[in-house]
Coordinates of C-alpha atoms in Angstrom, one line a residue:
Chain W
M1 CA -9.0 25.7 -34.5
R2 CA -11.0 24.9 -31.2
F3 CA -10.1 21.2 -31.8
I4 CA -6.4 21.6 -31.2
K5 CA -7.3 24.4 -28.3
T6 CA -8.9 21.7 -26.6
I7 CA -6.2 19.2 -27.0
L8 CA -3.6 21.4 -26.2
L9 CA -5.3 22.2 -22.9
G10 CA -5.5 18.7 -22.0
L11 CA -2.1 18.4 -22.8
C12 CA -1.4 20.9 -20.3
A13 CA -4.1 19.3 -17.8
F14 CA -1.9 15.7 -18.0
G15 CA 1.7 17.4 -18.0
L16 CA 0.3 19.2 -14.7
S17 CA -1.1 16.0 -13.2
A18 CA 1.7 14.4 -13.9
S19 CA 4.1 17.0 -12.5
L20 CA 1.8 16.8 -9.1
A21 CA 2.0 12.9 -8.8
I22 CA 6.1 12.8 -8.4
A23 CA 6.2 15.4 -5.4
A24 CA 9.6 15.0 -4.8
P25 CA 11.7 13.6 -8.0
D26 CA 15.1 14.5 -6.2
D27 CA 14.2 12.5 -3.2
E28 CA 13.0 9.5 -5.2
A29 CA 16.2 9.5 -6.8
F30 CA 18.0 9.5 -3.9
V31 CA 16.3 6.7 -2.1
Q32 CA 16.6 4.3 -5.3
Q33 CA 20.2 5.1 -5.2
K34 CA 20.8 4.9 -1.9
A35 CA 18.7 1.3 -1.5
N36 CA 21.0 0.1 -4.4
E37 CA 24.2 1.0 -2.8
A38 CA 23.0 -0.7 0.4
L39 CA 21.4 -4.1 -1.6
A40 CA 24.8 -4.2 -3.1
V41 CA 26.8 -4.0 -0.3
L42 CA 24.6 -6.2 1.9
S43 CA 24.5 -9.1 -1.0
D44 CA 27.8 -8.6 -2.1
A45 CA 29.3 -12.6 -1.6
T46 CA 33.2 -11.5 -1.9
L47 CA 32.9 -10.0 1.8
D48 CA 33.2 -11.3 4.9
Q49 CA 30.2 -10.4 7.6
T50 CA 32.9 -7.9 9.6
T51 CA 34.0 -5.7 6.5
K52 CA 29.8 -5.9 5.3
S53 CA 29.1 -4.8 8.6
Q54 CA 31.8 -1.8 8.7
R55 CA 30.6 -0.9 5.5
F56 CA 27.1 -0.8 6.0
S57 CA 27.8 0.9 9.6
R58 CA 29.5 3.8 7.3
F59 CA 26.7 3.4 5.0
V60 CA 23.7 4.3 7.9
D61 CA 25.9 7.1 8.7
E62 CA 26.1 8.4 5.5
V63 CA 21.9 8.4 4.5
T64 CA 20.5 9.0 8.2
D65 CA 20.6 12.0 10.2
V66 CA 21.3 9.7 13.2
R67 CA 21.7 12.4 15.6
R68 CA 18.3 14.2 14.9
V69 CA 16.9 10.9 15.2
A70 CA 18.5 10.0 18.2
R71 CA 16.8 13.1 19.8
F72 CA 13.4 12.3 18.3
V73 CA 13.7 8.7 19.5
L74 CA 14.3 10.3 23.4
G75 CA 11.2 11.7 23.0
K76 CA 9.9 14.7 25.8
Y77 CA 13.2 13.3 27.5
A78 CA 15.4 15.2 25.4
R79 CA 14.3 18.2 26.2
G80 CA 16.5 19.6 29.0
A81 CA 18.8 16.6 29.0
D82 CA 22.0 16.4 30.4
P83 CA 24.1 17.0 26.6
Q84 CA 26.7 14.4 26.9
K85 CA 24.4 12.1 28.6
V86 CA 22.6 12.4 24.9
T87 CA 25.5 12.6 23.4
R88 CA 26.3 9.1 25.0
F89 CA 23.2 7.8 24.1
T90 CA 23.2 9.6 20.4
E91 CA 26.2 7.3 20.3
V92 CA 25.3 4.2 21.6
F93 CA 21.8 4.4 19.7
R94 CA 23.9 5.0 16.1
Q95 CA 25.3 1.8 16.7
Y96 CA 22.4 -0.1 18.0
A97 CA 20.0 1.1 14.9
S98 CA 22.9 0.6 12.3
G99 CA 23.0 -3.4 14.2
V100 CA 19.1 -3.5 13.2
Y101 CA 19.2 -2.2 10.1
E102 CA 21.8 -4.7 9.2
S103 CA 20.2 -7.5 10.7
Q104 CA 16.9 -6.7 8.8
L105 CA 17.9 -5.8 5.2
G106 CA 20.9 -8.2 5.5
K107 CA 18.2 -11.0 5.1
F108 CA 17.6 -9.6 1.6
G109 CA 20.0 -11.0 -1.3
G110 CA 18.9 -10.8 -5.2
E111 CA 15.9 -8.8 -4.5
T112 CA 15.6 -5.3 -6.4
L113 CA 13.7 -2.2 -5.2
S114 CA 11.6 0.0 -7.4
V115 CA 10.9 3.9 -6.2
T116 CA 7.1 4.1 -7.4
G117 CA 6.1 7.6 -5.9
S118 CA 6.1 10.3 -3.6
Q119 CA 4.4 12.8 -1.6
D120 CA 5.5 16.3 0.2
R121 CA 5.1 16.7 3.8
K122 CA 6.3 20.3 3.9
P123 CA 9.0 22.0 2.2
G124 CA 12.4 19.6 2.7
D125 CA 10.3 16.6 4.1
S126 CA 8.8 14.0 2.4
V127 CA 7.8 10.3 1.9
V128 CA 8.9 8.4 -0.7
T129 CA 7.3 5.2 -1.2
S130 CA 8.8 1.8 -3.2
V131 CA 8.3 -1.6 -3.5
I132 CA 11.2 -4.8 -3.0
S133 CA 10.5 -7.7 -4.7
G134 CA 12.1 -10.8 -6.5
G135 CA 15.2 -12.5 -5.4
Q136 CA 13.4 -14.9 -2.6
L137 CA 10.3 -12.9 -1.8
D138 CA 6.9 -14.2 -2.4
D139 CA 5.1 -11.0 -2.3
P140 CA 6.4 -7.7 -2.9
I141 CA 7.4 -5.4 0.0
D142 CA 6.2 -1.8 0.5
V143 CA 8.9 0.3 1.7
K144 CA 8.7 4.1 2.8
W145 CA 11.1 6.0 3.4
R146 CA 10.9 9.7 5.5
I147 CA 13.3 12.1 3.6
R148 CA 14.8 15.7 4.8
S149 CA 16.4 18.0 2.8
K150 CA 18.0 21.0 4.1
N151 CA 20.8 23.1 2.0
G152 CA 20.7 20.3 -0.5
V153 CA 22.1 17.8 1.6
K154 CA 19.4 14.3 2.5
K155 CA 18.8 12.3 4.6
V156 CA 16.6 9.5 5.9
L157 CA 14.6 10.2 9.0
D158 CA 12.3 7.1 9.2
V159 CA 11.9 3.9 7.0
Q160 CA 8.3 1.9 7.4
V161 CA 8.5 -1.6 6.6
F162 CA 5.7 -4.1 6.9
G163 CA 3.4 -0.7 7.7
I164 CA 6.1 0.1 10.9
W165 CA 7.6 3.3 11.0
L166 CA 11.0 2.3 12.8
A167 CA 12.0 5.4 14.5
L168 CA 9.1 5.5 15.5
Q169 CA 8.7 2.3 16.9
Q170 CA 12.4 2.8 18.5
R171 CA 10.6 6.1 20.3
N172 CA 7.5 3.9 21.7
E173 CA 10.4 1.7 23.6
I174 CA 13.1 3.8 24.5
T175 CA 10.8 6.2 26.0
A176 CA 8.8 3.1 27.4
V177 CA 12.6 2.5 29.5
I178 CA 12.9 5.9 30.4
A179 CA 9.4 6.3 32.3
N180 CA 10.2 3.4 33.7
H181 CA 13.4 4.5 35.5
N182 CA 12.0 7.6 36.5
G183 CA 13.0 9.5 33.3
D184 CA 16.2 8.1 33.6
I185 CA 18.2 8.2 30.4
E186 CA 20.9 6.5 31.3
A187 CA 19.3 3.1 31.7
A188 CA 18.1 3.2 28.1
I189 CA 21.9 3.7 27.2
T190 CA 23.0 0.8 29.7
I191 CA 20.2 -1.4 27.7
L192 CA 21.2 -0.6 24.5
N193 CA 25.0 -0.8 25.6
N194 CA 23.8 -4.7 26.4
K195 CA 22.2 -5.4 23.3
I196 CA 24.8 -4.5 21.4
A197 CA 27.5 -6.5 23.7
N198 CA 25.2 -9.7 23.1
Q199 CA 24.4 -8.6 19.4
E200 CA 21.0 -9.2 19.7
F201 CA 19.8 -8.3 16.6
G202 CA 18.3 -11.3 14.6
D203 CA 20.7 -13.3 12.6
P204 CA 22.0 -11.4 9.8
G205 CA 22.1 -14.3 7.4
G206 CA 18.3 -14.8 8.0
N207 CA 18.9 -17.8 10.0
A208 CA 17.2 -17.4 12.6
T209 CA 16.5 -19.9 14.8
S210 CA 12.2 -19.5 15.3
Q211 CA 10.9 -18.3 18.8
Chain O
M1 CA -19.6 -19.2 20.3
A2 CA -20.5 -16.0 20.0
R3 CA -22.0 -15.9 23.2
M4 CA -19.2 -17.3 25.0
I5 CA -17.1 -14.8 23.5
F6 CA -19.5 -11.9 24.7
R7 CA -19.5 -14.1 28.7
I8 CA -16.0 -13.6 28.7
M9 CA -16.1 -10.0 27.4
V10 CA -18.3 -9.4 29.8
L11 CA -16.3 -10.9 32.3
M12 CA -13.0 -9.2 31.2
S13 CA -14.7 -5.8 31.6
V14 CA -15.3 -6.5 35.0
L15 CA -11.4 -7.7 36.0
I16 CA -10.3 -4.8 34.1
A17 CA -12.9 -2.8 35.8
S18 CA -11.9 -3.8 39.4
T19 CA -7.6 -3.8 38.1
A20 CA -8.2 -0.1 37.4
C21 CA -9.6 0.5 40.9
T22 CA -7.0 -1.0 42.5
T23 CA -3.9 0.0 40.5
R24 CA -4.8 3.6 40.2
G25 CA -1.5 5.1 40.8
A26 CA 0.6 2.7 38.3
T27 CA -2.2 3.9 35.1
R28 CA -0.6 5.9 32.5
Q29 CA -2.4 8.2 30.2
D30 CA -1.6 6.2 26.9
D31 CA -2.1 3.0 28.8
P32 CA -4.8 3.1 31.2
L33 CA -5.1 0.1 31.8
Y34 CA -1.3 -0.8 32.2
S35 CA -1.3 -2.9 35.4
W36 CA -4.1 -5.4 33.4
N37 CA -2.3 -5.3 30.5
K38 CA 1.0 -6.0 31.5
A39 CA 0.0 -9.2 33.6
V40 CA -2.0 -10.6 30.9
F41 CA 0.8 -9.7 28.6
N42 CA 3.4 -11.7 30.8
F43 CA 0.4 -14.4 31.0
N44 CA 0.5 -14.4 27.1
K45 CA 4.3 -14.6 27.1
A46 CA 4.2 -18.0 29.5
A47 CA 1.8 -19.5 27.5
D48 CA 3.2 -18.6 24.1
D49 CA 6.5 -20.2 25.3
V50 CA 5.4 -23.4 27.1
V51 CA 2.7 -24.3 24.5
V52 CA 1.7 -22.3 21.5
A53 CA 5.2 -21.4 20.0
P54 CA 6.8 -24.9 20.5
V55 CA 3.2 -26.5 18.8
A56 CA 3.9 -24.0 16.5
R57 CA 7.6 -24.9 15.9
G58 CA 6.4 -28.9 15.6
Y59 CA 3.7 -28.0 13.0
R60 CA 6.3 -26.4 11.2
A61 CA 8.5 -29.6 11.9
V62 CA 6.1 -31.9 10.6
V63 CA 3.7 -30.6 7.8
P64 CA 5.4 -29.2 4.8
E65 CA 5.0 -25.5 3.6
P66 CA 3.1 -26.5 0.7
G67 CA 0.6 -28.2 3.4
R68 CA 1.2 -25.1 5.9
D69 CA 0.1 -23.1 2.6
G70 CA -2.9 -24.7 1.9
V71 CA -4.1 -25.0 5.4
R72 CA -3.7 -21.1 5.7
N73 CA -5.2 -20.8 2.0
V74 CA -8.4 -22.5 3.3
L75 CA -8.8 -20.7 6.9
N76 CA -8.5 -17.4 4.9
N77 CA -10.8 -18.5 2.4
L78 CA -13.5 -19.1 5.3
R79 CA -12.8 -15.7 6.3
S80 CA -13.7 -14.1 3.4
P81 CA -17.7 -13.8 4.1
V82 CA -16.3 -11.9 7.0
T83 CA -14.0 -9.6 5.1
F84 CA -16.7 -9.1 2.3
G85 CA -19.5 -7.6 4.8
N86 CA -17.0 -5.6 6.2
D87 CA -15.7 -4.1 2.5
I88 CA -19.3 -3.1 2.1
L89 CA -19.8 -1.9 5.3
Q90 CA -16.9 0.4 4.2
G91 CA -18.2 1.3 1.1
K92 CA -15.0 0.0 -0.9
F93 CA -17.2 -1.9 -3.5
G94 CA -14.1 -2.2 -6.1
R95 CA -12.8 -4.1 -3.3
A96 CA -16.0 -6.2 -2.4
S97 CA -16.1 -7.4 -5.4
K98 CA -12.3 -8.7 -5.5
T99 CA -13.2 -10.7 -2.4
L100 CA -16.6 -12.3 -3.9
A101 CA -14.4 -13.2 -7.1
R102 CA -11.7 -14.3 -5.0
F103 CA -14.0 -16.7 -2.7
S104 CA -15.9 -17.8 -6.3
I105 CA -12.5 -18.7 -7.7
N106 CA -10.9 -20.4 -4.6
S107 CA -13.5 -22.4 -3.7
T108 CA -13.9 -24.2 -6.8
L109 CA -11.0 -24.0 -8.6
G110 CA -9.1 -24.1 -5.2
L111 CA -10.6 -27.1 -4.1
A112 CA -12.4 -25.5 -1.6
G113 CA -9.9 -23.1 -0.8
L114 CA -7.1 -25.1 -0.9
F115 CA -5.3 -23.8 -3.4
D116 CA -5.0 -19.4 -4.2
I117 CA -5.9 -19.8 -7.7
A118 CA -7.1 -16.3 -7.7
K119 CA -3.8 -14.8 -6.7
R120 CA -2.1 -16.5 -9.6
A121 CA -4.8 -14.9 -11.6
G122 CA -4.0 -11.2 -10.5
I123 CA -6.4 -11.1 -7.7
N124 CA -4.8 -11.0 -4.8
G125 CA -6.2 -11.1 -1.6
H126 CA -6.4 -8.8 1.3
T127 CA -8.5 -8.8 4.7
E128 CA -11.1 -6.5 6.8
D129 CA -12.6 -6.9 10.1
M130 CA -15.6 -4.7 11.9
G131 CA -12.5 -3.0 13.9
Q132 CA -11.5 -1.3 11.2
T133 CA -14.8 -0.7 9.9
L134 CA -15.7 1.2 12.9
A135 CA -12.4 3.1 12.6
T136 CA -13.5 4.3 9.1
Y137 CA -16.8 5.1 10.8
G138 CA -14.7 7.7 13.1
I139 CA -15.3 5.1 16.3
N140 CA -12.5 6.2 19.1
R141 CA -10.1 3.0 19.3
G142 CA -10.5 3.5 23.3
P143 CA -7.5 2.1 25.7
Y144 CA -5.0 -0.5 24.7
I145 CA -6.3 -4.0 26.0
M146 CA -4.1 -6.8 26.3
L147 CA -6.4 -9.9 25.5
P148 CA -6.1 -13.3 27.4
I149 CA -4.5 -15.8 24.7
L150 CA -5.6 -13.9 21.8
G151 CA -3.3 -11.0 22.3
P152 CA -2.9 -7.2 21.7
S153 CA -6.0 -5.2 21.5
N154 CA -8.2 -2.1 22.0
F155 CA -11.8 -1.3 22.8
R156 CA -12.8 -0.7 19.6
D157 CA -11.1 -4.1 18.0
A158 CA -12.3 -5.9 20.6
T159 CA -15.8 -4.7 20.3
G160 CA -15.4 -5.2 16.4
F161 CA -13.7 -8.8 17.2
V162 CA -17.2 -9.8 18.7
L163 CA -19.3 -7.9 16.0
D164 CA -17.3 -10.0 13.1
F165 CA -19.5 -13.5 14.5
G166 CA -22.5 -11.8 13.0
L167 CA -21.0 -12.0 8.9
E168 CA -19.6 -15.2 9.8
P169 CA -21.9 -17.9 8.6
M170 CA -21.3 -20.6 10.8
T171 CA -22.5 -18.5 13.1
Y172 CA -26.3 -19.0 11.6
M173 CA -24.9 -23.1 10.7
R174 CA -26.8 -25.6 12.7
F175 CA -25.1 -29.0 12.3
K176 CA -23.9 -32.3 14.6
G177 CA -20.8 -31.6 15.8
R178 CA -20.8 -28.2 15.1
T179 CA -19.5 -26.7 18.1
A180 CA -16.4 -29.4 17.8
V181 CA -15.9 -27.9 14.1
L182 CA -15.8 -24.1 15.4
Y183 CA -13.0 -25.1 17.9
G184 CA -11.3 -26.8 15.9
R185 CA -11.2 -24.1 13.2
F186 CA -10.3 -21.4 16.1
G187 CA -7.4 -24.3 17.2
V188 CA -6.0 -24.7 13.7
N189 CA -6.3 -20.9 12.7
G190 CA -3.8 -20.0 15.7
V191 CA -1.3 -22.6 15.1
S192 CA -1.1 -21.3 11.8
V193 CA -1.0 -18.1 12.2
R194 CA 1.5 -18.4 15.2
E195 CA 3.9 -20.9 12.5
A196 CA 3.4 -17.5 10.2
S197 CA 5.1 -15.3 12.6
L198 CA 7.7 -17.2 14.2
D199 CA 10.4 -15.6 12.8
T200 CA 8.8 -12.1 12.9
I201 CA 8.0 -12.4 16.5
K202 CA 11.5 -13.4 17.2
T203 CA 12.9 -10.3 15.3
L204 CA 10.4 -8.1 17.0
R205 CA 11.9 -10.2 20.5
D206 CA 15.6 -9.3 19.3
N207 CA 15.3 -5.9 18.2
S208 CA 13.0 -5.0 21.5
V209 CA 14.7 -2.7 23.9
D210 CA 10.8 -3.8 25.9
E211 CA 9.1 -6.0 24.6
Y212 CA 5.8 -4.9 26.2
A213 CA 6.1 -1.6 24.5
S214 CA 7.3 -2.9 21.9
L215 CA 3.7 -5.1 20.8
K216 CA 1.9 -2.0 21.7
S217 CA 3.8 0.3 19.4
A218 CA 4.1 -2.3 16.1
Y219 CA 0.2 -3.1 17.0
E220 CA -0.9 0.3 17.1
Q221 CA 0.9 1.2 13.9
L222 CA 0.0 -1.9 11.9
R223 CA -3.8 -1.5 13.1
A224 CA -3.5 1.7 11.4
N225 CA -1.7 0.9 8.4
A226 CA -4.5 -1.6 8.1
I227 CA -7.4 1.3 8.5
S228 CA -5.8 3.2 6.1
D229 CA -5.0 0.1 3.5
G230 CA -1.0 1.0 3.7
K231 CA -1.7 4.6 2.4
V232 CA 0.2 7.6 4.2
N233 CA -1.3 10.6 5.3
V234 CA 1.5 12.7 6.0
D235 CA -0.1 15.1 8.2
D236 CA -0.4 12.2 10.3
L237 CA 3.1 11.7 10.5
P238 CA 5.6 13.1 13.7
D239 CA 7.7 16.3 13.3
F240 CA 11.5 15.2 13.5
D241 CA 12.2 19.2 14.3
D242 CA 10.0 18.9 17.6
F243 CA 12.7 18.0 20.0
E244 CA 15.7 20.0 18.5
D245 CA 17.1 22.5 20.8
E246 CA 19.7 23.9 18.2
E247 CA 20.3 23.7 14.8

C-alpha cells in the first residue's frame, strides 16, 4: 500500500513539475502559430516584394502592440510630451519597425521555429523561448518573445534575437537621438522618416553587400 | 605582449582622465566618458572604413568559405585554454569538461583545430572570458569605454581582457619569433572576426538611427547575455507600462 502511495506521490510531483515548466502554454501556442504565419508570408515565392511587404506590415500591426512599444521606445520623453507628436512618432515608428522586422525575417527561407518553453514575469507578462533551425542555418538561433496578455488579447512587446532585445535596442537609440536634440521628439520623427524614405533597412532578400 | 597591453591601458587611463577633466559638461549619466568614447568611435569607424573592412572583404573574396572556417576553428581552438580557465574560475565544471573535450578532440582528430570534429560529435563550443568571470563574482562593470581598434568595452571587461593573458599559454612560452607569432595571431584573429561580422555590422548600421548608441546598446546587451549564458532573468526586463499615460 505504501509502495502505491509513493508511486502516486511521485506521479503528482512529476505532474506538478511538468506544469511549472510550461509557465504560459497559451502564450507558447500563440508564438508558435504567429511565427509560422510570419515565416509562411516571408517565404511565399508566389508573392512579389510589394505584396509581401504589405502583408507583413499588416501582420506586424496585428501581432504587436505598436502603440505601447512606441511609448516604451520614447522612454522618459513620452511623459508629458505633445500627444500629437507622440501620435506622429507612433505612426512613423510603426512603419520603421515593420521595415526592420521584414528585412531581418526576410532572410529566412525554409527554416522552422519550435517553441521550447516559457516563463511568467508577472500576470499577463511572459517570455516564450524558441529556436529557429533548418533551412539555410548552420546553427540554430535562439529567439525569445515578450508576450503581453490582456482581456484575452495577446500581443508581442519585444523580440530577442542573438541576445539583443529589439525594442530595448530601439529605445536606447531613439532616446539618444532625442537627447542630442534637446529632448525634441521631432528629431526622432525626422530621422525615422528619412530611414523609411530611403528604405535603409538592409536587404530583405538577404543579398546585402557587406560593409 | 601583456606588458605592451598594460602600457596601453595605463596610457589610456591618463588620456581618459584628462578628457574627463576637460569635457565635464558633455558627460552623461550612463556614459561618463562620452566625449572620449565618441572620439574613439569616430576614429575606429574611419579605420574600419579605410583599412579593416576592406581587408576583411578582400579576405572573404580570396579565401573560400571552408578555408575561412578552418582559420576560425584554429583560432577558436587556441582560445580554449582561456575559456577552460574561466569555466573553472566560474565553477562551471560541466562546461569546463566540454571545453577540455573539444580541445582534446579538435587538437588531435581535428588536425590542430582545423576541423571542428567535436561539434560534429554533438559537443558544441562556447566562450568565456575574465570579464564574464569578474561579473559572476559581482564586480560592477564600471563606465562604458570605447577602446582604440579593439572597440566597445567597459572597465570590467577591459581589465578582464588584460587578465586573460594570464590564462593564455603563449604568455609563458619562449621561442624564436614569438613576438611575430603573437602579432600575427592578433592580426589574423582581427581579420577573421571582422569578416565573420561583415553582414551583422552592415545590418546594425542600416537599421540604426544613431550608430554610436546602437553599438553601445548592442555591446551591453550581448555582454549581459554572455554573462548569463543566454538565460533570461525576467525580473531584469524593463516594464512596458512605465511610460503609459492611460490604458
